[in-house]
Short mmCIF file of C-alpha atoms in Angstrom, two decimals:
data_model
loop_
_atom_site.label_atom_id
_atom_site.label_comp_id
_atom_site.label_asym_id
_atom_site.label_seq_id
_atom_site.Cartn_x
_atom_site.Cartn_y
_atom_site.Cartn_z
CA THR A 1 -1.68 -16.44 6.67
CA TYR A 2 -1.85 -13.35 4.51
CA VAL A 3 -4.23 -10.41 4.59
CA ALA A 4 -6.63 -10.15 1.64
CA ASP A 5 -4.57 -7.53 -0.20
CA HIS A 6 -1.11 -9.08 0.22
CA VAL A 7 0.87 -9.49 -3.03
CA ASN A 8 1.07 -13.25 -2.47
CA VAL A 9 -2.73 -13.34 -2.55
CA ALA A 10 -2.53 -11.60 -5.93
CA THR A 11 -0.30 -14.40 -7.19
CA THR A 12 -2.82 -16.99 -6.03
CA LEU A 13 -5.69 -15.07 -7.63
CA THR A 14 -3.71 -14.91 -10.88
CA ASN A 15 -3.13 -18.66 -10.83
CA LEU A 16 -6.80 -19.31 -10.10
CA GLY A 17 -7.77 -16.95 -12.91
CA ASP A 18 -5.54 -18.84 -15.32
CA GLY A 19 -7.16 -22.09 -14.19
CA PHE A 20 -10.67 -20.79 -14.80
CA ARG A 21 -9.53 -19.49 -18.21
CA VAL A 22 -8.34 -22.98 -19.14
CA LEU A 23 -11.66 -24.41 -17.95
CA GLY A 24 -13.51 -21.95 -20.16
CA ASP A 25 -15.05 -19.87 -17.35
CA TYR A 26 -13.86 -16.55 -18.76
CA ASN A 27 -16.05 -14.34 -16.60
CA ARG A 28 -14.68 -15.87 -13.40
CA ALA A 29 -11.14 -15.72 -14.80
CA LEU A 30 -11.47 -12.04 -15.60
CA GLU A 31 -12.95 -11.31 -12.17
CA LEU A 32 -10.00 -12.98 -10.43
CA LEU A 33 -7.41 -11.33 -12.67
CA GLU A 34 -8.96 -7.92 -12.04
CA ARG A 35 -8.82 -8.49 -8.27
CA ALA A 36 -5.17 -9.54 -8.57
CA LEU A 37 -4.39 -6.50 -10.69
CA ALA A 38 -5.91 -4.17 -8.11
CA ILE A 39 -3.69 -5.67 -5.39
CA GLN A 40 -0.58 -5.41 -7.58
CA GLU A 41 -1.38 -1.78 -8.45
CA ARG A 42 -1.73 -0.87 -4.77
CA ALA A 43 1.52 -2.66 -3.91
CA TYR A 44 3.72 -1.57 -6.83
CA GLY A 45 1.87 1.23 -8.61
CA ALA A 46 0.03 1.12 -11.92
CA ASP A 47 3.09 2.09 -13.96
CA ASN A 48 5.41 -0.51 -12.50
CA PRO A 49 6.62 -3.13 -15.04
CA ILE A 50 5.73 -5.94 -12.63
CA THR A 51 2.11 -4.83 -12.71
CA SER A 52 1.73 -3.84 -16.32
CA ASN A 53 3.68 -6.62 -18.02
CA ILE A 54 2.23 -9.62 -16.23
CA PHE A 55 -1.37 -8.52 -16.41
CA CYS A 56 -1.27 -7.15 -19.94
CA ILE A 57 -0.16 -10.55 -21.17
CA ARG A 58 -2.76 -12.50 -19.18
CA ILE A 59 -5.68 -10.20 -19.89
CA SER A 60 -4.75 -10.00 -23.57
CA LYS A 61 -4.86 -13.80 -23.80
CA LEU A 62 -8.20 -13.85 -22.05
CA LEU A 63 -9.69 -11.21 -24.32
CA LEU A 64 -8.51 -13.05 -27.45
CA ILE A 65 -10.18 -16.23 -26.25
CA CYS A 66 -13.44 -14.44 -25.39
CA ARG A 67 -13.91 -13.04 -28.89
#
């Protein structure tokens, strides 16, 4: 069992966000991805490539779909 802000929880939130994106629930997807991003930023820092690369790609895809 992990605490709510563990990096493994961020991975799960990211996967759930991707699933909601595929289902067309973009608001829920964005909400989950933002929660995951906040956890990653606390764990690794906002400027860390792990944080910025993964989430830039996912959020960019989501924003393109939402337009």
